[in-house]
């Protein structure tokens, strides 16, 4: 028999973890509508723990294949009971102030333990006493001898009858819940209410990306504790503001781009800087800004965040602003000027780009690299330049060598 792990089991487990993160984000979004006095954490008391005021919600999540049934002998049911029974036995949970949710994408058949612990539905009202009876029957009839089954039953047996009944009174079983795709659709719908349908997907990608990274840091012990209502409101508001009509999103991963000059020495914009006598430190900054602007503008375009003709209009404005200053520089130099003087004037022109040229593509989008990096992109296309003779010099540099 092969010892290789089942790839389907591995993918199901990975999907379960992603489902946990997505559902935790959905809990945050829903809590945001009630105020800011709450916290949400994963893998603390349970898969998800939400604390609001004096009440705590514990969530056990089961992402299962369509048609999966949770019977009285189901491991999903007994593993969950083991976690909660252990917490009760160890006095880690105050039942009177805690709501326990077992949420499964599977089906709970009528007449089973889970059906008596769901909120009232057409099949009948909740009945914790009947649920307790069925659980005890399942426990006594089980022939399971696995380490997991033994541990599950031991945790249940550690409680007395009153503790078991009180525990069941706090449990709500929610079956046929939205799977990971439908949970994503729920988040998309809420995003559409905030930023409109056209930008909902881009907004959610950024919010979900932040949330996943936040949870990873928390689990790794290198971040803060649970996500708070105040923190989530601040992040949510920042990202919502980035999608206002007068703004565009600036993404954190793009701000972190640095780049290496050695990988871009053949780029025309780098050659332009060398012609002007710009130092290596400033060239490194130019490469960084070029890469950031290129990636951010590409992302805006790919996500359809730009209006028709908006980028072209922005570049036209940049070229015209450069043109005014470049023509003044050429006039001041006259027809005969020493190379040292031409370089000195080129450095002054380029310093204007670095220090003063802050033309925003939209009023609320004020990140400097959008302007400075866009100028590097224009310089790479030779639509702008710094040295007064940049066109002729570049032609000589870039002209292929013939006849060798």
Short mmCIF file of C-alpha atoms in Angstrom, two decimals:
data_model
loop_
_atom_site.label_atom_id
_atom_site.label_comp_id
_atom_site.label_asym_id
_atom_site.label_seq_id
_atom_site.Cartn_x
_atom_site.Cartn_y
_atom_site.Cartn_z
CA UNK A 1 0.00 0.00 0.00
CA UNK A 2 1.32 3.46 -0.90
CA UNK A 3 2.24 5.83 1.92
CA UNK A 4 1.74 8.88 -0.26
CA UNK A 5 -0.81 11.40 1.00
CA UNK A 6 -4.05 11.74 -0.88
CA UNK A 7 -3.87 14.95 -2.97
CA UNK A 8 -7.63 15.35 -2.65
CA UNK A 9 -7.39 15.28 1.14
CA UNK A 10 -4.55 17.79 1.05
CA UNK A 11 -6.50 20.17 -1.17
CA UNK A 12 -9.59 19.80 1.01
CA UNK A 13 -7.54 20.68 4.10
CA UNK A 14 -6.04 23.73 2.36
CA UNK A 15 -9.51 24.81 1.27
CA UNK A 16 -10.69 24.44 4.86
CA UNK A 17 -8.01 26.83 6.12
CA UNK A 18 -8.83 29.40 3.43
CA UNK A 19 -12.52 29.00 4.28
CA UNK A 20 -11.72 29.77 7.90
CA UNK A 21 -9.95 33.00 6.93
CA UNK A 22 -12.69 34.08 4.54
CA UNK A 23 -15.45 33.39 7.07
CA UNK A 24 -13.52 35.29 9.74
CA UNK A 25 -13.36 38.26 7.39
CA UNK A 26 -17.10 37.97 6.79
CA UNK A 27 -17.65 38.00 10.55
CA UNK A 28 -15.60 41.22 10.76
CA UNK A 29 -17.60 42.87 7.99
CA UNK A 30 -20.88 41.92 9.67
CA UNK A 31 -19.70 43.14 13.09
CA UNK A 32 -18.66 46.45 11.54
CA UNK A 33 -22.34 47.21 11.00
CA UNK A 34 -22.99 47.01 14.75
CA UNK A 35 -20.21 49.31 15.98
CA UNK A 36 -16.53 49.08 16.90
CA UNK A 37 -16.55 47.39 20.32
CA UNK A 38 -15.52 43.89 19.19
CA UNK A 39 -12.59 41.63 18.40
CA UNK A 40 -12.21 38.67 16.04
CA UNK A 41 -9.47 36.04 16.22
CA UNK A 42 -8.77 32.68 14.59
CA UNK A 43 -7.35 29.60 16.29
CA UNK A 44 -7.71 31.13 19.74
CA UNK A 45 -10.65 29.60 21.60
CA UNK A 46 -11.93 28.06 18.39
CA UNK A 47 -11.72 28.25 14.60
CA UNK A 48 -13.13 31.75 14.98
CA UNK A 49 -13.67 33.64 18.21
CA UNK A 50 -15.68 36.86 18.15
CA UNK A 51 -16.03 38.93 21.30
CA UNK A 52 -18.54 41.76 21.41
CA UNK A 53 -19.43 43.53 24.63
CA UNK A 54 -19.90 40.84 27.26
CA UNK A 55 -20.70 38.05 24.80
CA UNK A 56 -18.40 35.59 23.01
CA UNK A 57 -19.12 33.58 19.87
CA UNK A 58 -17.13 30.43 19.13
CA UNK A 59 -17.31 29.05 15.61
CA UNK A 60 -16.41 25.56 14.43
CA UNK A 61 -16.32 25.45 10.62
CA UNK A 62 -16.69 22.34 8.47
CA UNK A 63 -16.15 22.87 4.73
CA UNK A 64 -17.40 19.65 3.17
CA UNK A 65 -18.14 18.29 -0.28
CA UNK A 66 -21.72 18.78 -1.54
CA UNK A 67 -24.10 16.17 -0.15
CA UNK A 68 -21.96 15.29 2.89
CA UNK A 69 -24.24 14.27 5.77
CA UNK A 70 -23.52 14.94 9.44
CA UNK A 71 -24.96 11.97 11.31
CA UNK A 72 -24.93 11.16 15.02
CA UNK A 73 -21.68 9.22 14.57
CA UNK A 74 -20.02 11.90 12.41
CA UNK A 75 -16.46 12.81 13.33
CA UNK A 76 -17.31 16.47 12.58
CA UNK A 77 -19.90 16.39 15.36
CA UNK A 78 -17.81 14.51 17.91
CA UNK A 79 -14.57 16.41 17.30
CA UNK A 80 -16.48 19.65 17.85
CA UNK A 81 -18.08 18.32 21.05
CA UNK A 82 -14.64 17.25 22.25
CA UNK A 83 -13.28 20.79 21.86
CA UNK A 84 -16.20 22.40 23.64
CA UNK A 85 -16.55 19.73 26.34
CA UNK A 86 -12.84 20.07 27.16
CA UNK A 87 -13.23 23.84 27.45
CA UNK A 88 -16.16 23.36 29.84
CA UNK A 89 -14.35 20.74 31.92
CA UNK A 90 -11.26 22.95 32.18
CA UNK A 91 -13.37 26.03 32.94
CA UNK A 92 -11.97 27.80 29.88
CA UNK A 93 -15.39 28.98 28.79
CA UNK A 94 -18.28 30.68 30.58
CA UNK A 95 -21.27 29.02 28.95
CA UNK A 96 -23.77 31.63 30.11
CA UNK A 97 -21.94 34.28 28.09
CA UNK A 98 -20.84 32.14 25.13
CA UNK A 99 -22.62 31.13 21.93
CA UNK A 100 -21.31 28.00 20.23
CA UNK A 101 -21.82 27.64 16.48
CA UNK A 102 -21.16 24.49 14.46
CA UNK A 103 -21.36 25.63 10.86
CA UNK A 104 -21.16 23.05 8.10
CA UNK A 105 -21.60 23.20 4.36
CA UNK A 106 -22.93 19.65 4.64
CA UNK A 107 -26.44 18.42 5.41
CA UNK A 108 -27.93 17.61 8.82
CA UNK A 109 -30.60 14.91 8.30
CA UNK A 110 -33.89 15.23 10.15
CA UNK A 111 -34.09 13.23 13.36
CA UNK A 112 -30.37 13.44 14.10
CA UNK A 113 -28.57 15.23 16.92
CA UNK A 114 -27.74 18.18 14.68
CA UNK A 115 -31.37 18.65 13.61
CA UNK A 116 -32.42 19.13 17.24
CA UNK A 117 -29.72 21.77 17.76
CA UNK A 118 -30.50 23.93 14.74
CA UNK A 119 -32.56 27.09 15.09
CA UNK A 120 -36.25 26.21 14.78
CA UNK A 121 -37.10 25.04 11.27
CA UNK A 122 -39.99 23.30 9.46
CA UNK A 123 -38.89 19.88 10.74
CA UNK A 124 -39.53 20.91 14.33
CA UNK A 125 -38.33 23.05 17.25
CA UNK A 126 -35.02 22.70 19.06
CA UNK A 127 -34.89 19.89 21.57
CA UNK A 128 -31.66 19.70 23.58
CA UNK A 129 -32.99 16.83 25.72
CA UNK A 130 -33.59 14.66 22.64
CA UNK A 131 -30.18 15.65 21.29
CA UNK A 132 -28.56 14.53 24.54
CA UNK A 133 -30.39 11.22 24.42
CA UNK A 134 -29.24 10.55 20.85
CA UNK A 135 -25.66 11.49 21.67
CA UNK A 136 -25.53 9.11 24.61
CA UNK A 137 -26.99 6.34 22.44
CA UNK A 138 -24.44 6.97 19.72
CA UNK A 139 -21.68 6.94 22.30
CA UNK A 140 -22.77 3.62 23.81
CA UNK A 141 -23.24 1.92 20.42
CA UNK A 142 -19.99 3.08 18.88
CA UNK A 143 -17.33 0.48 18.23
CA UNK A 144 -14.77 3.04 17.08
CA UNK A 145 -11.35 2.43 18.63
CA UNK A 146 -9.21 5.07 16.91
CA UNK A 147 -7.14 7.43 19.01
CA UNK A 148 -9.34 10.34 17.88
CA UNK A 149 -12.60 8.56 18.72
CA UNK A 150 -11.34 7.53 22.14
CA UNK A 151 -10.31 11.14 22.89
CA UNK A 152 -13.66 12.46 21.64
CA UNK A 153 -15.65 10.13 23.90
CA UNK A 154 -13.36 10.73 26.88
CA UNK A 155 -13.97 14.47 26.71
CA UNK A 156 -17.72 13.90 26.53
CA UNK A 157 -17.69 11.37 29.40
CA UNK A 158 -15.83 13.86 31.61
CA UNK A 159 -18.99 15.99 31.85
CA UNK A 160 -21.94 15.16 34.07
CA UNK A 161 -25.49 15.15 32.72
CA UNK A 162 -26.22 18.75 33.72
CA UNK A 163 -23.01 20.00 32.11
CA UNK A 164 -23.80 18.12 28.91
CA UNK A 165 -27.31 19.56 28.74
CA UNK A 166 -26.10 23.09 29.50
CA UNK A 167 -23.48 22.72 26.79
CA UNK A 168 -26.07 21.62 24.22
CA UNK A 169 -28.27 24.59 25.13
CA UNK A 170 -25.51 26.94 23.96
CA UNK A 171 -24.90 25.11 20.65
CA UNK A 172 -26.44 26.10 17.32
CA UNK A 173 -25.88 23.81 14.35
CA UNK A 174 -26.06 25.64 11.03
CA UNK A 175 -26.09 23.30 8.06
CA UNK A 176 -26.02 23.80 4.28
CA UNK A 177 -23.97 26.95 4.89
CA UNK A 178 -22.35 28.87 2.06
CA UNK A 179 -19.14 27.27 0.83
CA UNK A 180 -15.94 29.22 0.21
CA UNK A 181 -17.12 30.43 -3.21
CA UNK A 182 -20.52 31.60 -1.97
CA UNK A 183 -18.91 33.23 1.07
CA UNK A 184 -16.77 35.15 -1.40
CA UNK A 185 -19.93 36.16 -3.25
CA UNK A 186 -21.33 37.49 0.03
CA UNK A 187 -18.23 39.61 0.56
CA UNK A 188 -18.39 40.82 -3.04
CA UNK A 189 -22.01 41.89 -2.52
CA UNK A 190 -21.12 43.90 0.57
CA UNK A 191 -18.20 45.50 -1.26
CA UNK A 192 -20.50 46.50 -4.11
CA UNK A 193 -22.62 48.46 -1.64
CA UNK A 194 -19.50 50.37 -0.57
CA UNK A 195 -17.58 51.04 -3.80
CA UNK A 196 -20.01 49.98 -6.53
CA UNK A 197 -20.15 46.83 -8.64
CA UNK A 198 -17.41 47.97 -11.04
CA UNK A 199 -14.76 48.16 -8.28
CA UNK A 200 -16.09 45.54 -5.83
CA UNK A 201 -13.69 42.79 -6.93
CA UNK A 202 -10.59 45.00 -6.75
CA UNK A 203 -11.68 46.34 -3.35
CA UNK A 204 -12.24 42.87 -1.92
CA UNK A 205 -8.91 41.56 -3.23
CA UNK A 206 -7.12 44.29 -1.30
CA UNK A 207 -9.18 43.91 1.87
CA UNK A 208 -8.86 40.13 1.83
CA UNK A 209 -5.14 40.36 1.10
CA UNK A 210 -4.62 42.60 4.13
CA UNK A 211 -6.75 40.36 6.33
CA UNK A 212 -4.96 37.17 5.33
CA UNK A 213 -1.55 38.75 6.01
CA UNK A 214 -2.83 40.07 9.34
CA UNK A 215 -4.02 36.60 10.37
CA UNK A 216 -0.75 34.98 9.28
CA UNK A 217 1.23 37.44 11.39
CA UNK A 218 -1.05 36.77 14.34
CA UNK A 219 -0.70 32.98 14.03
CA UNK A 220 3.07 33.29 13.64
CA UNK A 221 3.24 35.35 16.81
CA UNK A 222 4.83 38.33 15.06
CA UNK A 223 1.80 40.60 14.93
CA UNK A 224 -0.77 42.10 17.24
CA UNK A 225 -3.52 40.10 18.94
CA UNK A 226 -7.06 39.74 17.64
CA UNK A 227 -8.36 42.10 14.98
CA UNK A 228 -10.23 44.89 16.76
CA UNK A 229 -13.25 46.79 15.52
CA UNK A 230 -11.30 50.05 15.56
CA UNK A 231 -8.42 48.55 13.56
CA UNK A 232 -10.72 46.93 11.01
CA UNK A 233 -12.78 50.09 10.60
CA UNK A 234 -9.61 52.09 9.92
CA UNK A 235 -8.33 49.62 7.29
CA UNK A 236 -11.77 49.29 5.71
CA UNK A 237 -12.14 53.06 5.54
CA UNK A 238 -8.68 53.56 4.02
CA UNK A 239 -9.36 51.08 1.25
CA UNK A 240 -12.82 52.45 0.61
CA UNK A 241 -11.36 55.94 0.25
CA UNK A 242 -8.90 54.64 -2.36
CA UNK A 243 -11.86 53.79 -4.59
CA UNK A 244 -13.54 57.18 -4.42
CA UNK A 245 -13.96 58.95 -7.79
CA UNK A 246 -11.06 61.31 -7.01
CA UNK A 247 -8.63 58.58 -5.92
CA UNK A 248 -6.89 55.37 -6.98
CA UNK A 249 -5.52 52.58 -4.77
CA UNK A 250 -1.82 52.44 -3.94
CA UNK A 251 -0.94 48.86 -3.02
CA UNK A 252 1.33 47.94 -0.14
CA UNK A 253 3.24 45.27 -2.05
CA UNK A 254 4.10 47.78 -4.76
CA UNK A 255 5.39 50.33 -2.25
CA UNK A 256 7.83 47.66 -1.05
CA UNK A 257 9.43 47.27 -4.52
CA UNK A 258 13.07 48.36 -4.58
CA UNK A 259 14.79 47.00 -7.70
CA UNK A 260 18.45 46.66 -8.65
CA UNK A 261 20.20 49.15 -10.93
CA UNK A 262 22.41 46.41 -12.39
CA UNK A 263 19.31 44.73 -13.84
CA UNK A 264 18.26 47.89 -15.69
CA UNK A 265 21.48 49.50 -16.95
CA UNK A 266 20.43 48.97 -20.58
CA UNK A 267 17.12 50.76 -20.05
CA UNK A 268 16.86 54.02 -21.96
CA UNK A 269 15.73 55.98 -18.91
CA UNK A 270 18.89 54.88 -17.06
CA UNK A 271 21.05 55.94 -20.00
CA UNK A 272 19.29 59.31 -19.91
CA UNK A 273 20.24 59.76 -16.26
CA UNK A 274 23.84 58.85 -17.00
CA UNK A 275 23.94 61.41 -19.83
CA UNK A 276 22.89 64.05 -17.32
CA UNK A 277 25.57 62.97 -14.84
CA UNK A 278 23.11 61.81 -12.19
CA UNK A 279 24.78 59.90 -9.35
CA UNK A 280 24.27 56.21 -8.57
CA UNK A 281 22.16 56.78 -5.44
CA UNK A 282 19.65 58.87 -7.40
CA UNK A 283 19.64 56.34 -10.24
CA UNK A 284 18.71 53.65 -7.72
CA UNK A 285 15.76 55.79 -6.63
CA UNK A 286 14.79 56.32 -10.27
CA UNK A 287 14.79 52.57 -10.93
CA UNK A 288 12.67 52.01 -7.83
CA UNK A 289 10.14 54.67 -8.87
CA UNK A 290 10.04 53.35 -12.43
CA UNK A 291 9.25 49.81 -11.26
CA UNK A 292 6.63 50.99 -8.78
CA UNK A 293 4.88 53.22 -11.28
CA UNK A 294 5.00 50.56 -13.99
CA UNK A 295 3.51 47.87 -11.74
CA UNK A 296 0.87 50.13 -10.17
CA UNK A 297 -0.29 51.58 -13.48
CA UNK A 298 -0.43 48.09 -14.99
CA UNK A 299 -2.57 46.90 -12.09
CA UNK A 300 -4.94 49.85 -12.45
CA UNK A 301 -5.30 49.06 -16.15
CA UNK A 302 -5.79 45.34 -15.66
CA UNK A 303 -8.48 45.94 -13.05
CA UNK A 304 -10.26 48.54 -15.20
CA UNK A 305 -9.85 51.21 -12.54
CA UNK A 306 -8.81 53.89 -15.03
CA UNK A 307 -11.26 55.92 -17.07
CA UNK A 308 -11.01 55.82 -20.88
CA UNK A 309 -8.12 58.04 -21.98
CA UNK A 310 -7.17 58.92 -18.40
CA UNK A 311 -3.62 57.61 -18.57
CA UNK A 312 -2.98 59.24 -21.93
CA UNK A 313 -4.27 62.57 -20.63
CA UNK A 314 -2.06 62.30 -17.56
CA UNK A 315 1.05 61.61 -19.63
CA UNK A 316 0.23 64.51 -21.99
CA UNK A 317 0.12 66.82 -18.96
CA UNK A 318 3.47 65.52 -17.71
CA UNK A 319 5.09 65.98 -21.12
CA UNK A 320 3.77 69.52 -21.47
CA UNK A 321 5.03 70.50 -18.01
CA UNK A 322 8.45 69.07 -18.87
CA UNK A 323 8.42 70.74 -22.28
CA UNK A 324 8.03 74.23 -20.81
CA UNK A 325 11.06 73.79 -18.58
CA UNK A 326 13.16 71.98 -21.17
CA UNK A 327 12.66 74.73 -23.76
CA UNK A 328 13.64 77.40 -21.21
CA UNK A 329 16.79 75.41 -20.45
CA UNK A 330 17.70 75.13 -24.14
CA UNK A 331 17.17 78.88 -24.68
CA UNK A 332 19.29 79.77 -21.66
CA UNK A 333 22.15 77.59 -22.87
CA UNK A 334 22.17 79.09 -26.34
CA UNK A 335 23.66 77.47 -29.43
CA UNK A 336 27.15 76.99 -28.04
CA UNK A 337 27.51 75.58 -24.54
CA UNK A 338 30.16 73.51 -22.82
CA UNK A 339 29.33 69.94 -21.85
CA UNK A 340 29.81 70.81 -18.18
CA UNK A 341 27.22 73.58 -18.45
CA UNK A 342 24.76 71.35 -20.31
CA UNK A 343 25.09 68.70 -17.61
CA UNK A 344 24.63 71.26 -14.87
CA UNK A 345 21.37 72.46 -16.45
CA UNK A 346 20.24 68.86 -17.03
CA UNK A 347 20.76 68.11 -13.33
CA UNK A 348 18.64 71.14 -12.41
CA UNK A 349 15.86 69.97 -14.70
CA UNK A 350 15.96 66.48 -13.28
CA UNK A 351 16.01 67.83 -9.71
CA UNK A 352 12.67 69.47 -10.53
CA UNK A 353 11.25 66.01 -11.31
CA UNK A 354 12.59 64.57 -8.07
CA UNK A 355 11.61 67.41 -5.75
CA UNK A 356 8.81 69.51 -7.18
CA UNK A 357 6.94 67.68 -9.95
CA UNK A 358 3.91 66.33 -8.10
CA UNK A 359 1.17 66.14 -10.69
CA UNK A 360 -1.54 63.84 -9.45
CA UNK A 361 -3.35 61.52 -11.81
CA UNK A 362 -6.36 62.12 -9.53
CA UNK A 363 -6.72 64.66 -6.75
CA UNK A 364 -6.68 62.12 -3.93
CA UNK A 365 -3.86 59.97 -5.31
CA UNK A 366 -0.80 61.77 -3.92
CA UNK A 367 1.90 59.07 -3.89
CA UNK A 368 5.08 60.69 -5.27
CA UNK A 369 6.31 57.67 -7.24
CA UNK A 370 3.29 57.88 -9.54
CA UNK A 371 4.66 61.15 -10.93
CA UNK A 372 8.39 60.49 -10.71
CA UNK A 373 8.05 56.93 -11.98
CA UNK A 374 5.83 58.04 -14.84
CA UNK A 375 8.52 60.52 -15.89
CA UNK A 376 11.02 57.64 -15.97
CA UNK A 377 8.62 55.70 -18.20
CA UNK A 378 8.33 58.70 -20.52
CA UNK A 379 12.12 59.06 -20.53
CA UNK A 380 12.39 55.39 -21.44
CA UNK A 381 10.20 56.11 -24.48
CA UNK A 382 12.31 59.24 -25.22
CA UNK A 383 9.24 61.45 -24.94
CA UNK A 384 11.10 63.50 -22.33
CA UNK A 385 14.78 63.91 -21.51
CA UNK A 386 17.15 65.78 -19.22
CA UNK A 387 20.28 66.48 -21.27
CA UNK A 388 19.62 69.28 -23.82
CA UNK A 389 20.94 67.01 -26.59
CA UNK A 390 19.37 63.81 -25.29
CA UNK A 391 17.76 62.84 -28.62
CA UNK A 392 20.97 63.01 -30.64
CA UNK A 393 23.08 61.44 -27.90
CA UNK A 394 20.65 58.55 -27.44
CA UNK A 395 20.47 57.96 -31.17
CA UNK A 396 24.23 57.51 -31.23
CA UNK A 397 24.19 55.26 -28.17
CA UNK A 398 21.31 53.07 -29.25
CA UNK A 399 22.06 52.92 -32.98
CA UNK A 400 23.05 49.35 -33.89
CA UNK A 401 26.66 48.88 -34.93
CA UNK A 402 26.84 48.02 -38.64
CA UNK A 403 29.64 46.60 -40.76
CA UNK A 404 31.83 45.11 -38.01
#
